[in-house]
JSON list of C-alpha atoms in Angstrom, two decimals:
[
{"chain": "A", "resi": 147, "resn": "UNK", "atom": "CA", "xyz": [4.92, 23.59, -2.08]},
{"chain": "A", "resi": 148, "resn": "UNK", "atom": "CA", "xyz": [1.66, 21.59, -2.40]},
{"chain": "A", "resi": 149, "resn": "UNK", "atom": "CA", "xyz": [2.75, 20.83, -6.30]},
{"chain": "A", "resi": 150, "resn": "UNK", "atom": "CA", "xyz": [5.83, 20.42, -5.59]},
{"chain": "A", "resi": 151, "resn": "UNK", "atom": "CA", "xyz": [4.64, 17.35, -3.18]},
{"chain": "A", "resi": 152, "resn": "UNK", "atom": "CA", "xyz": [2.36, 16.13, -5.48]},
{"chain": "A", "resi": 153, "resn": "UNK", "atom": "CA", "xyz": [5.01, 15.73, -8.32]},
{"chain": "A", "resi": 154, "resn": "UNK", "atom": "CA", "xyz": [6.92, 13.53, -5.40]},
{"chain": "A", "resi": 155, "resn": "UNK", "atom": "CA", "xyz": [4.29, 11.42, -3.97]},
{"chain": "A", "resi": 156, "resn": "UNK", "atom": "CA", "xyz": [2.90, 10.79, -7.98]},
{"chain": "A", "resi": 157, "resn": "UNK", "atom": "CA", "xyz": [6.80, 9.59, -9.04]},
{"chain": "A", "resi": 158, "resn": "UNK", "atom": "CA", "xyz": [7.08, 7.30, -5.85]},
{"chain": "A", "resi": 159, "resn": "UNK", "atom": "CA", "xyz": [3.44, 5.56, -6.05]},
{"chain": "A", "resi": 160, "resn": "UNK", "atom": "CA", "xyz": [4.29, 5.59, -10.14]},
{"chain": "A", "resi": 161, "resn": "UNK", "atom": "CA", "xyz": [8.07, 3.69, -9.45]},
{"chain": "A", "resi": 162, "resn": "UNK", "atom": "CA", "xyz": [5.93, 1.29, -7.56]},
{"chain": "A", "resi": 163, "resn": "UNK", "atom": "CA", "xyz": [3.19, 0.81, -10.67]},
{"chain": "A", "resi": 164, "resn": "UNK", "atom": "CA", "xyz": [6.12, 0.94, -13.11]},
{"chain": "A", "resi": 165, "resn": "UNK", "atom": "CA", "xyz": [7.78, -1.55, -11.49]},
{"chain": "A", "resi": 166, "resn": "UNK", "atom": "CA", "xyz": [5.11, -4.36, -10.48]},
{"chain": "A", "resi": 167, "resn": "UNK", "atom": "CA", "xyz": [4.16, -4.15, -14.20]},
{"chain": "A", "resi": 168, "resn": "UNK", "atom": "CA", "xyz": [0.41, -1.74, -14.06]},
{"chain": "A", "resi": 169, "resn": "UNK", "atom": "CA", "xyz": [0.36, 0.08, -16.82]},
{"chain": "A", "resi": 170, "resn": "UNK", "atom": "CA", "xyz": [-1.91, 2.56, -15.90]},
{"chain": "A", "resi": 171, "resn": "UNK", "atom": "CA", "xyz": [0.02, 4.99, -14.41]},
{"chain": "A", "resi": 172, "resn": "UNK", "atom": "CA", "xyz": [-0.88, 8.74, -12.34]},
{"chain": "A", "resi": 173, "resn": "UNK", "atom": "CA", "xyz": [-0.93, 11.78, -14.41]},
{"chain": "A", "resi": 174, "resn": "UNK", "atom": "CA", "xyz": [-2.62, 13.81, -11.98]},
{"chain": "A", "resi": 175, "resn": "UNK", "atom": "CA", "xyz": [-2.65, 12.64, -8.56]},
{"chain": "A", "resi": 176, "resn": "UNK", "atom": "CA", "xyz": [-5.96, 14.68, -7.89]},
{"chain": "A", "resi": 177, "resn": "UNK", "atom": "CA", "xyz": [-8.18, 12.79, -10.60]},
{"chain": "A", "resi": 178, "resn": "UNK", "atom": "CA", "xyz": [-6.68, 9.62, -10.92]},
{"chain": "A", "resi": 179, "resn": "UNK", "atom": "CA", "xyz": [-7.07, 7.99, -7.53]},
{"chain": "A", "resi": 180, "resn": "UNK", "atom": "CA", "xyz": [-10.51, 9.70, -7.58]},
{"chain": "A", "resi": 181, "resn": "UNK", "atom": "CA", "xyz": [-12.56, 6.46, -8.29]},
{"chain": "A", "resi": 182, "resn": "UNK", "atom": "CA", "xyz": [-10.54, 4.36, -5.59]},
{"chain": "A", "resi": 183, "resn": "UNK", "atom": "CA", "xyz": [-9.55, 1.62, -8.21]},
{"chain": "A", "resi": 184, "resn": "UNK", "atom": "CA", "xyz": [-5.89, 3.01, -9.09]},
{"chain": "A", "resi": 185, "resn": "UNK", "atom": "CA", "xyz": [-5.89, 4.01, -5.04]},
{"chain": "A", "resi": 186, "resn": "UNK", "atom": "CA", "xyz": [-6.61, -0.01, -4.17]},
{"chain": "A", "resi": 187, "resn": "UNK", "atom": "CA", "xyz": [-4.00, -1.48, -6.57]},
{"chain": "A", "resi": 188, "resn": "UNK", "atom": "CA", "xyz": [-1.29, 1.20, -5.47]},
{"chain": "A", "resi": 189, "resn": "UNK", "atom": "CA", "xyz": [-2.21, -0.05, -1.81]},
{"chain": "A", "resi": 190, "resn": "UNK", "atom": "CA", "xyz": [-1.57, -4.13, -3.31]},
{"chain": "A", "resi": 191, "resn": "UNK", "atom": "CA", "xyz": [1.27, -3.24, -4.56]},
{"chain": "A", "resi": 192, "resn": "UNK", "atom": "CA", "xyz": [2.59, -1.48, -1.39]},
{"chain": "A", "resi": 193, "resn": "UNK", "atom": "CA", "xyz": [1.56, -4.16, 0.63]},
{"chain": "A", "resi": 194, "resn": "UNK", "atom": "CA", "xyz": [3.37, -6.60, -0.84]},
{"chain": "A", "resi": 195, "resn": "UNK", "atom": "CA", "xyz": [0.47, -8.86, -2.16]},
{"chain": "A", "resi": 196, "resn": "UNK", "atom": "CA", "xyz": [-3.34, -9.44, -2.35]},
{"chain": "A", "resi": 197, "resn": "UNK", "atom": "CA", "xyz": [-4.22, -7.40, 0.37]},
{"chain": "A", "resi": 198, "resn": "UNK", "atom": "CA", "xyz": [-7.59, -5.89, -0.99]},
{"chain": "A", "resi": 199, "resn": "UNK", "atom": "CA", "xyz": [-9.61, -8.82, -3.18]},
{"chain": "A", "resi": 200, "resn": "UNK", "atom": "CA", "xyz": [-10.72, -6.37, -5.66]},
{"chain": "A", "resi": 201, "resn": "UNK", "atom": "CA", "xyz": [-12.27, -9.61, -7.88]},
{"chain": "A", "resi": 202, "resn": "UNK", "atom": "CA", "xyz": [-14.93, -10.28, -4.56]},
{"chain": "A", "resi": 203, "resn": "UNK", "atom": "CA", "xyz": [-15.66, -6.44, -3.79]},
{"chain": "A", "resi": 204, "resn": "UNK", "atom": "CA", "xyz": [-17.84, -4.05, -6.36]},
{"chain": "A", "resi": 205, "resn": "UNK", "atom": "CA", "xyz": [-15.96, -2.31, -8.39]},
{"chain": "A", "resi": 206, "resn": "UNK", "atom": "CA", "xyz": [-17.76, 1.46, -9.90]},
{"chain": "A", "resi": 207, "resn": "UNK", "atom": "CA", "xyz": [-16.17, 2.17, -13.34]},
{"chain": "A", "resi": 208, "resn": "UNK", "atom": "CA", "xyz": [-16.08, 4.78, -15.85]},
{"chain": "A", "resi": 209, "resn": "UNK", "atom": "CA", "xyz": [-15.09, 3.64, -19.26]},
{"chain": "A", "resi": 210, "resn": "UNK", "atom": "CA", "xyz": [-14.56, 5.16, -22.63]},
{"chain": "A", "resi": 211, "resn": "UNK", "atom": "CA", "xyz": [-16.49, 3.04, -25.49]},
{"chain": "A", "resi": 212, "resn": "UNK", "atom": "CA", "xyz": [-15.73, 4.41, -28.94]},
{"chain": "A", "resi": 213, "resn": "UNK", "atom": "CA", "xyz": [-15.39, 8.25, -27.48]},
{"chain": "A", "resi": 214, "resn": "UNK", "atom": "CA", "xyz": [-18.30, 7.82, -25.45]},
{"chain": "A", "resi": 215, "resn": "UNK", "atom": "CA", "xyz": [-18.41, 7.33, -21.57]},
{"chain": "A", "resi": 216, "resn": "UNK", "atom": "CA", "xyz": [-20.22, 3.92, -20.89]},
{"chain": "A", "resi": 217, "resn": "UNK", "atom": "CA", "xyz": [-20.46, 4.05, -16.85]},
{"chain": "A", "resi": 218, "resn": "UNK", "atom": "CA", "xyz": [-20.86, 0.78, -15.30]},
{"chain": "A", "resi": 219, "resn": "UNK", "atom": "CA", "xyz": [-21.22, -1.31, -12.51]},
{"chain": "A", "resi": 220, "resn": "UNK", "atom": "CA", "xyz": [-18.67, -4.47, -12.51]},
{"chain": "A", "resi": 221, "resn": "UNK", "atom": "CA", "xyz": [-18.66, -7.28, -10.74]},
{"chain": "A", "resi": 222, "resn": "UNK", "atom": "CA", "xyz": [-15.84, -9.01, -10.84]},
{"chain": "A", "resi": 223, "resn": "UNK", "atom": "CA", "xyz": [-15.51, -8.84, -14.35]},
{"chain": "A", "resi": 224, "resn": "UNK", "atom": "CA", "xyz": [-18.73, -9.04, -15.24]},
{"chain": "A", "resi": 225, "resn": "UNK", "atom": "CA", "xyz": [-20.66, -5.76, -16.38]},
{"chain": "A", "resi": 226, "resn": "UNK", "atom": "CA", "xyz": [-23.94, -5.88, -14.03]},
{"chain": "A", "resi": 227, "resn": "UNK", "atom": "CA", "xyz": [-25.88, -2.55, -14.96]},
{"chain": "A", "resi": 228, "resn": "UNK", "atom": "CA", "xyz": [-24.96, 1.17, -16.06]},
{"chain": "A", "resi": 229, "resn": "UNK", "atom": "CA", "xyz": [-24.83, 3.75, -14.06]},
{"chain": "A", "resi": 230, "resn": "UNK", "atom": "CA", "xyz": [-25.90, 7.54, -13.74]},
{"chain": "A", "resi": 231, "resn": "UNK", "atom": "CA", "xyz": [-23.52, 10.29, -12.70]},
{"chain": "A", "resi": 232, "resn": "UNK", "atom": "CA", "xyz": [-24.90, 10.57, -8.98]},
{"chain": "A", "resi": 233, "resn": "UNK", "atom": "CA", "xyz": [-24.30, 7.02, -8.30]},
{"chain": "A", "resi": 234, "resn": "UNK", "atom": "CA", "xyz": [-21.03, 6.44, -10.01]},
{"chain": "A", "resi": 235, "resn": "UNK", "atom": "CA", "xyz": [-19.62, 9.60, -7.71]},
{"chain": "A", "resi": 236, "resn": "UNK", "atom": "CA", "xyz": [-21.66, 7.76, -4.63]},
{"chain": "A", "resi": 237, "resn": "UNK", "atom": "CA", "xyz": [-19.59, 4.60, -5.63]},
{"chain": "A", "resi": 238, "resn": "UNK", "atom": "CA", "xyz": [-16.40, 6.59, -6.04]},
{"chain": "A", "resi": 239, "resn": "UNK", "atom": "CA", "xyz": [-16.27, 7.60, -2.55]},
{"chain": "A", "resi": 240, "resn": "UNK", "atom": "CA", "xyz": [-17.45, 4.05, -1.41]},
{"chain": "A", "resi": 241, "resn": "UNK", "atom": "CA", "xyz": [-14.72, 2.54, -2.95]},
{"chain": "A", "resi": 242, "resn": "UNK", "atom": "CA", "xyz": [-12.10, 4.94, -1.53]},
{"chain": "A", "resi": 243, "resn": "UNK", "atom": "CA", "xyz": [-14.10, 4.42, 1.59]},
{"chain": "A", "resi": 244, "resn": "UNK", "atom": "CA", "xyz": [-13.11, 0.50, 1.77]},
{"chain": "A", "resi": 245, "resn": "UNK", "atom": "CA", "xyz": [-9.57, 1.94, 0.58]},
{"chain": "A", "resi": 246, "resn": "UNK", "atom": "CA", "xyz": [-9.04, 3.98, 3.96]},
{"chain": "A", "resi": 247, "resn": "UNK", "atom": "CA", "xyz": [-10.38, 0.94, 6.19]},
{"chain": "A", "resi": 248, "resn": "UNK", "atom": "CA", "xyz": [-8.78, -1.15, 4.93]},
{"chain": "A", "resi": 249, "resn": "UNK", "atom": "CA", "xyz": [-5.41, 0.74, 5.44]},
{"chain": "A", "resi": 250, "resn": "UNK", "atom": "CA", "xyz": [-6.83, 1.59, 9.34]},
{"chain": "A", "resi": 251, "resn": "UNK", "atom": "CA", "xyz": [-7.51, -2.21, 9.40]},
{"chain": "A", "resi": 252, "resn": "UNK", "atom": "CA", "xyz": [-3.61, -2.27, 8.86]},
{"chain": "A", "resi": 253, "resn": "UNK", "atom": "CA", "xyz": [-2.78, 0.13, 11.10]},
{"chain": "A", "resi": 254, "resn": "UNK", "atom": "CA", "xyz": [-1.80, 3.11, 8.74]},
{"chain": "A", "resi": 255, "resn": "UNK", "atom": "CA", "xyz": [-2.58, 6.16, 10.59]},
{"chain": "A", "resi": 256, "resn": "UNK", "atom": "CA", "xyz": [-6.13, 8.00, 8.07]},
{"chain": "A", "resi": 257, "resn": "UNK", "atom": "CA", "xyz": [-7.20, 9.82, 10.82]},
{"chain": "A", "resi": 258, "resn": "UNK", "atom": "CA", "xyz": [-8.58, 13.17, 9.30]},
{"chain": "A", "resi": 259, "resn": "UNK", "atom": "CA", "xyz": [-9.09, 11.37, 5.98]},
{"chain": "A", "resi": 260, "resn": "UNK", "atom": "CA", "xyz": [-12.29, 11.31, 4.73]},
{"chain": "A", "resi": 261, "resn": "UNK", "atom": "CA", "xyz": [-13.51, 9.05, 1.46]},
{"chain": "A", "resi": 262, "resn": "UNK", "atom": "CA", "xyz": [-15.19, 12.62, 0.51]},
{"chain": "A", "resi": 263, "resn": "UNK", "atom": "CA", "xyz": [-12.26, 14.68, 0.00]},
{"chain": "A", "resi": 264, "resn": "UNK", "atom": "CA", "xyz": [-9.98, 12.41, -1.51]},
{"chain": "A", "resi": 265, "resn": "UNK", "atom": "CA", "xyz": [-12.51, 11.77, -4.28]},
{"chain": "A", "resi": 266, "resn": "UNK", "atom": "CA", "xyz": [-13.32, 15.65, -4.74]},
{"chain": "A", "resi": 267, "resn": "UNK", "atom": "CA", "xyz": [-9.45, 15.81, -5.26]},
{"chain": "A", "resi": 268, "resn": "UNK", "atom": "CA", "xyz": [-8.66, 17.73, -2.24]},
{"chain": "A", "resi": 269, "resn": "UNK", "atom": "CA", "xyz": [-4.79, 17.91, -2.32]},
{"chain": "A", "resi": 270, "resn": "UNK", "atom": "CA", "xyz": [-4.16, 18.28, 1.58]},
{"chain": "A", "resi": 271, "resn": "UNK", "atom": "CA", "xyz": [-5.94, 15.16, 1.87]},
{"chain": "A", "resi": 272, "resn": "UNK", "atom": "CA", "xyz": [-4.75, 13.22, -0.74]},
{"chain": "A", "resi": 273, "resn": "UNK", "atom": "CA", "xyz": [-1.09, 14.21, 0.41]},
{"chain": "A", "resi": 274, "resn": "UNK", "atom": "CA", "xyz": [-1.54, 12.91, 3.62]},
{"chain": "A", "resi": 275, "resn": "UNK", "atom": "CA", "xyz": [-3.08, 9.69, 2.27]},
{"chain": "A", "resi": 276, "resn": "UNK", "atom": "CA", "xyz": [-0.28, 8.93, 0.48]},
{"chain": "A", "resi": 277, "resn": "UNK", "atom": "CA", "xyz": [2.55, 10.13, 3.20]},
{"chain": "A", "resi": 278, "resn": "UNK", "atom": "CA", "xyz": [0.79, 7.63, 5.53]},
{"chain": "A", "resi": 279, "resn": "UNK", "atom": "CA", "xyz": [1.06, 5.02, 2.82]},
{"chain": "A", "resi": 280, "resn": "UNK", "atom": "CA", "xyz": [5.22, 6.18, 2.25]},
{"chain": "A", "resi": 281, "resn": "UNK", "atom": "CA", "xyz": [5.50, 5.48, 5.83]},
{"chain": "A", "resi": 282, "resn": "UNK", "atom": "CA", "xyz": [3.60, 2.18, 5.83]},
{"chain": "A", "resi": 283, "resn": "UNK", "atom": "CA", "xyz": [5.78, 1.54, 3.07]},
{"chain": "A", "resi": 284, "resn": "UNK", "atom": "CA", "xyz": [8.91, 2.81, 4.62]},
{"chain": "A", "resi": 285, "resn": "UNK", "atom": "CA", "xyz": [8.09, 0.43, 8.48]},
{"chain": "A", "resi": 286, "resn": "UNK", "atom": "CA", "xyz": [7.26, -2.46, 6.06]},
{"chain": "A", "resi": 287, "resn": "UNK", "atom": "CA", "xyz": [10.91, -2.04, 4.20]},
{"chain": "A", "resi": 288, "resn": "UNK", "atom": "CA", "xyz": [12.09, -1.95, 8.45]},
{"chain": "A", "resi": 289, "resn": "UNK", "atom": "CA", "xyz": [10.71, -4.91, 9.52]},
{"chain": "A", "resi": 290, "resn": "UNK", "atom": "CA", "xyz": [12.24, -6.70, 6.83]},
{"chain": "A", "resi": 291, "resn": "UNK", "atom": "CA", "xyz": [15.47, -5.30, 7.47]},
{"chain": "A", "resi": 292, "resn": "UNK", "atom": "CA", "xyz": [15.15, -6.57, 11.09]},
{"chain": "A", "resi": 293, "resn": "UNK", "atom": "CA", "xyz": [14.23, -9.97, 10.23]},
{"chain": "A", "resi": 294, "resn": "UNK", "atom": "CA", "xyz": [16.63, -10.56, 8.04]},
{"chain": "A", "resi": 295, "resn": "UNK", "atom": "CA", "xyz": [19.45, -9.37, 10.13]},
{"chain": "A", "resi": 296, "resn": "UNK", "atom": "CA", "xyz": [17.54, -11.92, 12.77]},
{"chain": "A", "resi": 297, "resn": "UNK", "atom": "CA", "xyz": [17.77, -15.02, 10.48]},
{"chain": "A", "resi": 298, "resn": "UNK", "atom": "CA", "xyz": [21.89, -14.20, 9.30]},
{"chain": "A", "resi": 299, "resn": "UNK", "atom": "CA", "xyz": [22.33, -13.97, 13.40]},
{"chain": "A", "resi": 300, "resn": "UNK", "atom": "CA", "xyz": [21.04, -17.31, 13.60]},
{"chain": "A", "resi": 301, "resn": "UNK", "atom": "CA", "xyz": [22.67, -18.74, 11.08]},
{"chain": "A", "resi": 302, "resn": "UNK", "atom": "CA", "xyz": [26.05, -16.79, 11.90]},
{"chain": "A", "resi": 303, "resn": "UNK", "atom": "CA", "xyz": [25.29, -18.05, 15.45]},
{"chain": "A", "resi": 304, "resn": "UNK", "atom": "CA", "xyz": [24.76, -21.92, 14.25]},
{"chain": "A", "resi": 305, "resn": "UNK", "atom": "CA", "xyz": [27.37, -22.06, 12.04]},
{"chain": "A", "resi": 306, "resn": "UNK", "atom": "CA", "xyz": [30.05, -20.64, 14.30]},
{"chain": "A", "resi": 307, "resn": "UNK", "atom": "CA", "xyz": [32.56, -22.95, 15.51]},
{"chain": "A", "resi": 308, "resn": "UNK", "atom": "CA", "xyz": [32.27, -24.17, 18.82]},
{"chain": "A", "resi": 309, "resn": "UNK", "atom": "CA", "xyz": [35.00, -22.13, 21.44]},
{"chain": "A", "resi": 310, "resn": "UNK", "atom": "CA", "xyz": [38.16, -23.94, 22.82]},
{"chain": "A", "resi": 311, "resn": "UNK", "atom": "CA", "xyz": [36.32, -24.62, 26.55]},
{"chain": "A", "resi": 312, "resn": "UNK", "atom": "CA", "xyz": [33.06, -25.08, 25.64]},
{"chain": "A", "resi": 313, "resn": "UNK", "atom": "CA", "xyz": [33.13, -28.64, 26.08]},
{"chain": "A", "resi": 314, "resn": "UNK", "atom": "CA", "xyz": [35.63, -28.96, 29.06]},
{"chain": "A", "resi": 315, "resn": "UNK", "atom": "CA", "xyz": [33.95, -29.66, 32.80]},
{"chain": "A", "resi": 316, "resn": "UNK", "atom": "CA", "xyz": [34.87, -26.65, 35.04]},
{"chain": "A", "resi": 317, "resn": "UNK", "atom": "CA", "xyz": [36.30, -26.97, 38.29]},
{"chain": "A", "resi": 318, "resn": "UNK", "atom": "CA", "xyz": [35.42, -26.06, 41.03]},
{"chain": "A", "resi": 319, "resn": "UNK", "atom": "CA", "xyz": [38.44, -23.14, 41.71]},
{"chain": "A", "resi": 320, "resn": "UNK", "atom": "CA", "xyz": [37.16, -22.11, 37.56]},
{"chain": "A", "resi": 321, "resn": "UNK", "atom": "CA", "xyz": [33.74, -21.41, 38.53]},
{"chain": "A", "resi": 322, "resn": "UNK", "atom": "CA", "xyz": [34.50, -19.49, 41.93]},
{"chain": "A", "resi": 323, "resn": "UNK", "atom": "CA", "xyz": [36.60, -17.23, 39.62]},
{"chain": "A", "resi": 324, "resn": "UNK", "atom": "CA", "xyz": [34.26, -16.12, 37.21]}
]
């Protein structure tokens, strides 16, 4: 069952990166949102926009040079000094650290979530990361549903016609009536 959920939430947050143009996509939901960068641009996309400046914060990297793994600290964009294996996991779980409060910042419910587990690749975890972001996702889609049936109302509303005794003065006899 826990595959089987895995293979769901990794097509939905993959539709999203498919269709804002990322083309790094999830292969395995376990290690690829491990580092918290892939986990931060799923959450811009989701959000609709720049919600997590990712060119202010520090970003921890781990990049294949010619076949061998050059792990870095960047900056921006700028390379500021290589790491070693202890701090680049340390970083990891920072980074997916400033993921989840940034989503409890925005009121997505990561109660139980821990920075720890998601970046060891804990599965329950990770699942219920990304069913809280479905349903962020899913309250987002709502709103704008509601607002936009708000703004045709009003403009249904202002472009009606006005009715036949709107502008006549009721009498006395009219008003007792009603």
């Amino acid at each position: 069952m826990l595959v089987l959920l895995a293979q769901i939430y990794t097509d939905w947050a993959n539709h999203y990166l498919a269709k804002s143009g990322h083309k790094r996509l999830i292969k395995d939901l376990q290690q690829d949102i491990a580092d918290g960068v892939l986990l931060a641009e799923i959450i811009q996309i989701i959000g609709d926009g720049p919600l997590l400046q990712l060119g202010d914060a520090i970003i921890f990297m781990a990049m294949i040079f010619e076949d061998f793994i050059f792990k870095a600290m960047v900056f921006g964009h700028k390379v500021i000094a290589p790491l070693h294996s202890t701090h680049l996991m340390l970083a990891w779980i920072e980074n997916v650290d400033v993921c989840l409060s940034f989503l409890a910042a925005r009121g997505v419910n990561v109660q139980g979530l821990s920075a720890e587990e998601i970046r060891n690749g804990n599965l329950k975890a990770i699942l219920g990361l990304f069913f809280s972001l479905s349903r962020y996702k899913q309250q987002q889609h709502q709103q704008q549903q509601y607002y936009q049936s708000l703004v045709e109302l009003q403009q249904h509303v202002s472009h009606s016609p006005p009715s036949a005794d709107a502008g006549q003065p009721r009498t006395q006899q009219d008003m007792q009536s009603r």
